[in-house]
Tab-separated table of C-alpha atoms and ligand atoms in Angstrom:
chain	number	residue	atom	x	y	z
A	1383	MET	CA	54.814	-1.384	-21.025
A	1384	MET	CA	54.296	2.376	-20.850
A	1385	ALA	CA	51.547	4.086	-22.872
A	1386	ARG	CA	54.119	5.863	-25.004
A	1387	THR	CA	55.828	2.602	-25.935
A	1388	HIS	CA	52.504	0.990	-26.843
A	1389	CYS	CA	51.643	3.961	-29.089
A	1390	TRP	CA	54.929	4.117	-30.945
A	1391	THR	CA	55.391	0.371	-31.462
A	1392	SER	CA	51.828	-0.216	-32.687
A	1393	ALA	CA	51.931	2.804	-35.036
A	1394	ALA	CA	55.273	1.597	-36.405
A	1395	SER	CA	53.853	-1.876	-37.005
A	1396	TRP	CA	50.849	-0.380	-38.852
A	1397	LEU	CA	53.213	1.585	-41.117
A	1398	ALA	CA	55.273	-1.567	-41.687
A	1399	GLY	CA	52.088	-3.385	-42.705
A	1400	CYS	CA	51.215	-0.544	-45.103
A	1401	ALA	CA	54.695	-0.744	-46.620
A	1402	PHE	CA	54.119	-4.467	-47.216
A	1403	LEU	CA	50.671	-4.111	-48.892
A	1404	PRO	CA	51.989	-2.945	-52.329
A	1405	THR	CA	53.888	-6.225	-52.679
A	1406	ILE	CA	50.562	-8.101	-52.747
A	1407	GLY	CA	49.027	-5.584	-55.136
A	1408	HIS	CA	46.980	-3.439	-52.728
A	1409	PRO	CA	48.892	-0.201	-52.103
A	1410	PRO	CA	47.113	1.840	-49.388
A	1411	SER	CA	46.575	5.582	-49.799
A	1412	ILE	CA	48.762	8.016	-47.868
A	1413	SER	CA	45.808	9.033	-45.677
A	1414	VAL	CA	45.065	5.391	-44.779
A	1415	ALA	CA	48.715	4.880	-43.818
A	1416	LEU	CA	49.026	8.043	-41.701
A	1417	ALA	CA	45.537	8.227	-40.174
A	1418	GLY	CA	45.627	4.458	-39.618
A	1419	ALA	CA	48.918	4.807	-37.734
A	1420	ALA	CA	47.383	7.460	-35.436
A	1421	VAL	CA	44.226	5.390	-34.863
A	1422	THR	CA	46.323	2.276	-34.159
A	1423	ALA	CA	48.441	4.208	-31.666
A	1424	GLY	CA	45.368	5.401	-29.762
A	1425	ALA	CA	43.629	2.018	-29.909
A	1426	SER	CA	46.728	0.409	-28.434
A	1427	LEU	CA	45.779	2.033	-25.109
A	1428	ILE	CA	42.254	0.525	-25.027
A	1429	PRO	CA	43.057	-2.785	-23.237
A	1430	ASP	CA	44.286	-0.919	-20.139
A	1431	ILE	CA	40.728	0.313	-19.499
A	1432	ASP	CA	40.777	-2.456	-16.840
A	1433	PHE	CA	43.320	-0.476	-14.803
A	1434	PRO	CA	42.341	2.835	-13.088
A	1435	ARG	CA	45.832	4.334	-13.264
A	1436	SER	CA	46.261	3.971	-17.041
A	1437	THR	CA	46.270	6.771	-19.642
A	1438	ILE	CA	42.882	5.775	-21.053
A	1439	SER	CA	41.377	5.705	-17.566
A	1440	TRP	CA	42.504	9.284	-16.944
A	1441	SER	CA	41.402	10.432	-20.418
A	1442	GLY	CA	37.771	11.282	-19.574
A	1443	GLY	CA	38.042	12.388	-15.943
A	1444	PRO	CA	35.891	10.767	-13.219
A	1445	ALA	CA	33.629	9.057	-15.787
A	1446	THR	CA	36.416	6.946	-17.299
A	1447	GLN	CA	37.885	6.402	-13.832
A	1448	ARG	CA	34.634	4.814	-12.663
A	1449	LEU	CA	34.381	2.853	-15.904
A	1450	ALA	CA	37.911	1.490	-15.382
A	1451	GLN	CA	37.069	0.413	-11.831
A	1452	ARG	CA	33.892	-1.332	-13.031
A	1453	ILE	CA	35.700	-3.102	-15.870
A	1454	GLY	CA	38.552	-4.166	-13.569
A	1455	GLY	CA	36.036	-5.573	-11.073
A	1456	ALA	CA	34.057	-7.374	-13.781
A	1457	SER	CA	37.266	-8.787	-15.260
A	1458	ALA	CA	38.323	-10.178	-11.875
A	1459	ARG	CA	34.902	-11.764	-11.262
A	1460	LEU	CA	34.903	-13.291	-14.746
A	1461	GLN	CA	38.226	-15.010	-14.014
A	1462	VAL	CA	36.938	-16.467	-10.759
A	1463	LEU	CA	33.650	-17.593	-12.333
A	1464	THR	CA	35.139	-19.282	-15.397
A	1465	CYS	CA	38.193	-21.062	-13.972
A	1466	GLU	CA	38.320	-23.261	-10.894
A	1467	HIS	CA	42.033	-22.636	-10.519
A	1468	CYS	CA	41.475	-18.865	-10.455
A	1469	ALA	CA	38.555	-19.402	-8.042
A	1470	ARG	CA	40.971	-21.091	-5.613
A	1471	ARG	CA	43.296	-18.107	-5.800
A	1472	GLY	CA	40.506	-15.576	-5.191
A	1473	LEU	CA	39.818	-12.165	-6.729
A	1474	ASN	CA	42.686	-10.110	-8.113
A	1475	ASP	CA	42.518	-6.487	-9.356
A	1476	GLY	CA	41.258	-7.656	-12.767
A	1477	HIS	CA	44.081	-5.961	-14.668
A	1478	ARG	CA	45.364	-7.921	-17.693
A	1479	GLY	CA	42.230	-10.043	-17.905
A	1480	ILE	CA	39.647	-10.291	-20.691
A	1481	THR	CA	40.771	-7.058	-22.424
A	1482	HIS	CA	44.229	-8.573	-22.971
A	1483	THR	CA	43.103	-11.547	-25.084
A	1484	LEU	CA	43.078	-12.376	-28.801
A	1485	VAL	CA	39.312	-12.896	-28.528
A	1486	PHE	CA	38.785	-9.353	-27.216
A	1487	ALA	CA	40.795	-7.827	-30.092
A	1488	ALA	CA	38.807	-9.894	-32.612
A	1489	VAL	CA	35.430	-8.972	-31.055
A	1490	VAL	CA	36.296	-5.249	-31.011
A	1491	ALA	CA	37.368	-5.384	-34.663
A	1492	LEU	CA	34.247	-7.338	-35.724
A	1493	LEU	CA	31.821	-5.066	-33.855
A	1494	LEU	CA	33.457	-2.007	-35.362
A	1495	ALA	CA	33.497	-3.549	-38.845
A	1496	SER	CA	29.758	-4.227	-38.656
A	1497	GLY	CA	29.118	-0.716	-37.301
A	1498	VAL	CA	31.112	0.837	-40.125
A	1499	ALA	CA	29.376	-1.381	-42.697
A	1500	LEU	CA	25.968	-0.291	-41.405
A	1501	VAL	CA	26.385	3.450	-40.844
A	1502	GLY	CA	29.869	4.298	-42.201
A	1503	GLY	CA	31.227	7.650	-41.093
A	1504	TRP	CA	28.784	7.985	-38.175
A	1505	VAL	CA	30.719	5.236	-36.433
A	1506	ALA	CA	34.128	5.809	-38.015
A	1507	GLY	CA	34.229	9.557	-37.215
A	1508	PRO	CA	33.760	9.312	-33.418
A	1509	VAL	CA	36.138	6.333	-33.283
A	1510	ILE	CA	38.824	8.315	-35.137
A	1511	TRP	CA	38.306	11.289	-32.794
A	1512	ALA	CA	38.523	9.145	-29.651
A	1513	THR	CA	41.557	7.128	-30.731
A	1514	VAL	CA	43.540	10.091	-32.088
A	1515	GLY	CA	42.827	11.898	-28.804
A	1516	LEU	CA	44.149	8.877	-26.917
A	1517	ALA	CA	47.269	8.786	-29.092
A	1518	VAL	CA	48.006	12.437	-28.282
A	1519	ARG	CA	47.518	11.728	-24.551
A	1520	GLY	CA	49.777	8.704	-24.781
A	1521	VAL	CA	52.592	10.413	-26.681
A	1522	LEU	CA	52.637	14.057	-25.506
A	1523	PRO	CA	53.219	15.003	-21.876
A	1524	TRP	CA	50.562	17.006	-20.032
A	1525	GLN	CA	52.659	20.213	-20.099
A	1526	LEU	CA	52.648	20.242	-23.911
A	1527	ARG	CA	49.005	19.439	-24.593
A	1528	GLY	CA	47.184	21.080	-21.704
A	1529	ARG	CA	43.691	20.191	-20.520
A	1530	PHE	CA	41.823	20.195	-23.842
A	1531	GLY	CA	44.736	20.001	-26.277
A	1532	ALA	CA	44.245	16.326	-27.114
A	1533	SER	CA	40.485	16.655	-27.743
A	1534	VAL	CA	40.839	19.804	-29.871
A	1535	PHE	CA	43.722	18.378	-31.928
A	1536	ALA	CA	41.779	15.138	-32.419
A	1537	ALA	CA	38.677	17.049	-33.588
A	1538	VAL	CA	40.644	18.993	-36.212
A	1539	ALA	CA	42.448	15.818	-37.316
A	1540	THR	CA	39.147	13.923	-37.580
A	1541	VAL	CA	37.638	16.515	-39.908
A	1542	ALA	CA	40.753	16.327	-42.105
A	1543	VAL	CA	40.686	12.507	-42.137
A	1544	VAL	CA	36.940	12.312	-42.893
A	1545	VAL	CA	37.425	14.658	-45.873
A	1546	ALA	CA	40.491	12.736	-47.108
A	1547	SER	CA	38.917	9.288	-46.649
A	1548	ASP	CA	36.045	10.014	-49.037
A	1549	GLY	CA	33.766	7.374	-47.533
A	1550	VAL	CA	36.353	4.560	-47.402
A	1551	TRP	CA	36.288	3.113	-43.871
A	1552	TRP	CA	37.584	-0.477	-43.967
A	1553	TRP	CA	40.851	0.650	-42.413
A	1554	VAL	CA	39.232	1.966	-39.202
A	1555	PRO	CA	38.224	-1.441	-37.728
A	1556	ALA	CA	41.509	-2.881	-39.028
A	1557	ALA	CA	43.562	-0.173	-37.271
A	1558	VAL	CA	41.595	-0.399	-34.017
A	1559	GLY	CA	41.713	-4.216	-33.966
A	1560	TRP	CA	45.413	-4.227	-34.696
A	1561	GLY	CA	46.093	-1.572	-32.035
A	1562	VAL	CA	44.250	-3.613	-29.377
A	1563	LEU	CA	46.048	-6.797	-30.425
A	1564	ALA	CA	49.441	-5.041	-30.557
A	1565	HIS	CA	48.925	-3.917	-26.953
A	1566	SER	CA	48.379	-7.470	-25.732
A	1567	LEU	CA	51.288	-8.779	-27.797
A	1568	GLY	CA	53.460	-6.025	-26.311
A	1569	ASP	CA	52.362	-6.861	-22.765
A	1570	SER	CA	52.992	-10.551	-23.411
A	1571	LEU	CA	56.679	-9.675	-23.840
A	1572	SER	CA	56.764	-8.775	-20.152
A	1573	VAL	CA	57.537	-11.246	-17.399
A	1574	ALA	CA	53.980	-11.109	-16.004
A	1575	GLY	CA	52.463	-11.911	-19.409
A	1576	VAL	CA	48.810	-11.811	-20.503
A	1577	PRO	CA	46.075	-14.464	-20.949
A	1578	LEU	CA	46.417	-14.105	-24.740
A	1579	LEU	CA	44.948	-17.510	-25.593
A	1580	TRP	CA	41.829	-17.346	-23.402
A	1581	PRO	CA	39.604	-19.390	-23.221
A	1582	LEU	CA	42.069	-22.207	-23.989
A	1583	ARG	CA	42.936	-24.120	-20.825
A	1584	LEU	CA	46.707	-24.152	-20.418
A	1585	ARG	CA	48.256	-26.017	-17.497
A	1586	GLY	CA	44.864	-26.151	-15.780
A	1587	CYS	CA	44.076	-22.442	-16.093
A	1588	ARG	CA	41.860	-20.664	-18.612
A	1589	TRP	CA	43.564	-17.370	-17.770
A	1590	TYR	CA	47.051	-18.741	-18.041
A	1591	ARG	CA	49.405	-15.870	-18.756
A	1592	THR	CA	51.753	-16.369	-21.683
A	1593	GLY	CA	54.825	-14.255	-21.076
A	1594	LEU	CA	58.154	-14.165	-22.812
A	1595	ARG	CA	60.133	-15.770	-20.012
A	1596	ARG	CA	57.555	-18.475	-19.417
A	1597	TRP	CA	58.212	-19.892	-22.869
A	1598	HIS	CA	61.951	-19.719	-22.404
A	1599	VAL	CA	63.498	-23.081	-21.614
A	1600	GLY	CA	67.082	-22.921	-20.476
A	1601	THR	CA	69.701	-25.369	-21.670
A	1602	SER	CA	71.652	-25.854	-18.464
A	1603	ARG	CA	70.226	-27.935	-15.629
A	1604	GLN	CA	70.241	-24.906	-13.345
A	1605	SER	CA	68.236	-22.719	-15.702
A	1606	GLN	CA	65.804	-25.596	-16.268
A	1607	GLY	CA	65.228	-25.663	-12.540
A	1608	ALA	CA	64.657	-21.920	-12.521
A	1609	ALA	CA	62.234	-22.246	-15.440
A	1610	ALA	CA	60.359	-25.006	-13.636
A	1611	ARG	CA	60.062	-22.817	-10.557
A	1612	ARG	CA	58.729	-20.001	-12.697
A	1613	TRP	CA	56.177	-22.344	-14.268
A	1614	GLY	CA	55.162	-23.492	-10.855
A	1615	ARG	CA	54.740	-20.038	-9.443
A	1616	GLY	CA	51.257	-18.686	-9.978
A	1617	HIS	CA	50.217	-21.918	-11.562
A	1618	PRO	CA	47.501	-24.314	-10.785
A	1619	ARG	CA	49.549	-27.278	-9.746
A	1620	ASP	CA	51.824	-25.566	-7.310
A	1621	GLU	CA	52.910	-27.741	-4.427
A	1622	ARG	CA	50.520	-26.324	-1.889
A	1623	SER	CA	47.370	-26.909	-3.935
A	1624	ALA	CA	48.579	-30.354	-5.060
A	1625	GLY	CA	49.184	-31.272	-1.414
A	1626	SER	CA	45.766	-30.093	-0.279
A	1627	GLU	CA	44.185	-31.977	-3.177
A	1628	ARG	CA	45.919	-35.185	-2.120
A	1629	GLU	CA	44.805	-34.637	1.440
A	1630	GLN	CA	41.244	-34.012	0.341
A	1631	SER	CA	41.074	-37.104	-1.842
A	1632	SER	CA	42.502	-39.349	0.895
A	1633	ARG	CA	39.960	-37.960	3.352
A	1634	ILE	CA	37.134	-38.671	0.951
A	1635	LEU	CA	38.562	-42.143	0.375
A	1636	ARG	CA	38.470	-42.841	4.126
A	1637	LEU	CA	34.938	-41.499	4.509
A	1638	SER	CA	33.478	-43.365	1.598
A	1639	ASP	CA	34.917	-46.790	2.535
A	1640	GLY	CA	37.046	-47.296	-0.544
A	1641	ALA	CA	34.746	-45.736	-3.121
A	1642	PRO	CA	36.639	-45.224	-6.359
A	1643	SER	CA	38.668	-42.056	-6.421
A	1644	GLY	CA	41.098	-40.658	-8.910
A	1645	SER	CA	39.688	-38.272	-11.445
A	1646	PRO	CA	38.128	-35.093	-9.998
A	1647	ARG	CA	34.734	-36.214	-11.355
A	1648	HIS	CA	34.992	-39.473	-9.419
A	1649	ARG	CA	35.979	-37.639	-6.291
A	1650	SER	CA	33.131	-35.176	-6.443
A	1651	SER	CA	30.596	-37.886	-7.284
A	1652	SER	CA	31.751	-40.008	-4.335
A	1653	ARG	CA	31.462	-36.921	-2.143
A	1654	ARG	CA	27.969	-36.258	-3.414
A	1655	SER	CA	26.873	-39.893	-3.002
A	1656	LEU	CA	28.236	-40.000	0.535
A	1657	PRO	CA	25.010	-39.033	2.370
A	1658	THR	CA	23.010	-41.541	0.343
A	1659	VAL	CA	25.400	-44.374	1.254
A	1660	GLU	CA	25.172	-43.386	4.929
A	1661	GLN	CA	21.404	-43.046	4.780
A	1662	GLY	CA	21.127	-46.414	3.059
A	1663	ARG	CA	23.132	-48.099	5.838
A	1664	ARG	CA	21.112	-46.392	8.555
A	1665	SER	CA	17.799	-47.379	7.001
A	1666	ALA	CA	19.097	-50.936	6.574
A	1667	ARG	CA	20.017	-51.018	10.285
A	1668	GLU	CA	16.649	-49.622	11.305
A	1669	ALA	CA	14.839	-52.123	9.126
A	1670	ARG	CA	16.619	-54.961	10.918
A	1671	PRO	CA	14.464	-56.643	13.562
B	742	ZN	ZN1	48.085	-3.736	-20.691
B	743	ZN	ZN1	42.777	-19.991	-13.762
């Protein structure tokens, strides 16, 4: 999804939420609705900080470029370290990793909520400035905003919002958390999908990407076959890895003279006990007169 689409859809969903609040007896103020929509729009670009060519990665020049490269690298290493299936596939570019999960959105919202609870406007103000600046970068083309247009507009808007908010800040973590979540939900509508449910292990992978077409099960036999192929592609139990696993287990079976095999734990324990069995036999032979 393009930055502009993320901004508009998340801002629209914030406004829809605000329109719903009066029905449960909590009508939001106009400033919460409008400023919240702008903050949500900007925050909806945050998850792509794992990708050096994204709007947020360009937003602060070389500094944010380097940050995006670091985060992408760390995200790729995290996938390899925490999932044996991903370890078999090796490092990827890290894009659409940890920053595209429900857990990430929740952690961002909770950290911000505690920051706002502790020091109020000193956290809320800079967050409003940064996210509104991002929203302007996401929505307006370069020709219209110029080099400093987004930062200057965001600074003026932040002063106006801080005055209008009158010390009420609950909506800032809500808007940022929702923006981050809306981004991942939006990306999960793509074919590639995102690991939304991390760290749940789905089909053998903790970083299993839930995408719109992956959940689609066709009705005809042909489309079921196509769906099965899609499931198989990029998934742990694709034919090649299953084949190599079978080969490995049969080799271990031969080496260990019929030691129990089956579950991965059994296999690895028989592999580990292999030298001891061999050593035991050798020492028994040597002990023989
Ligand atoms: Zn994304
Ligand atoms: Zn995996």
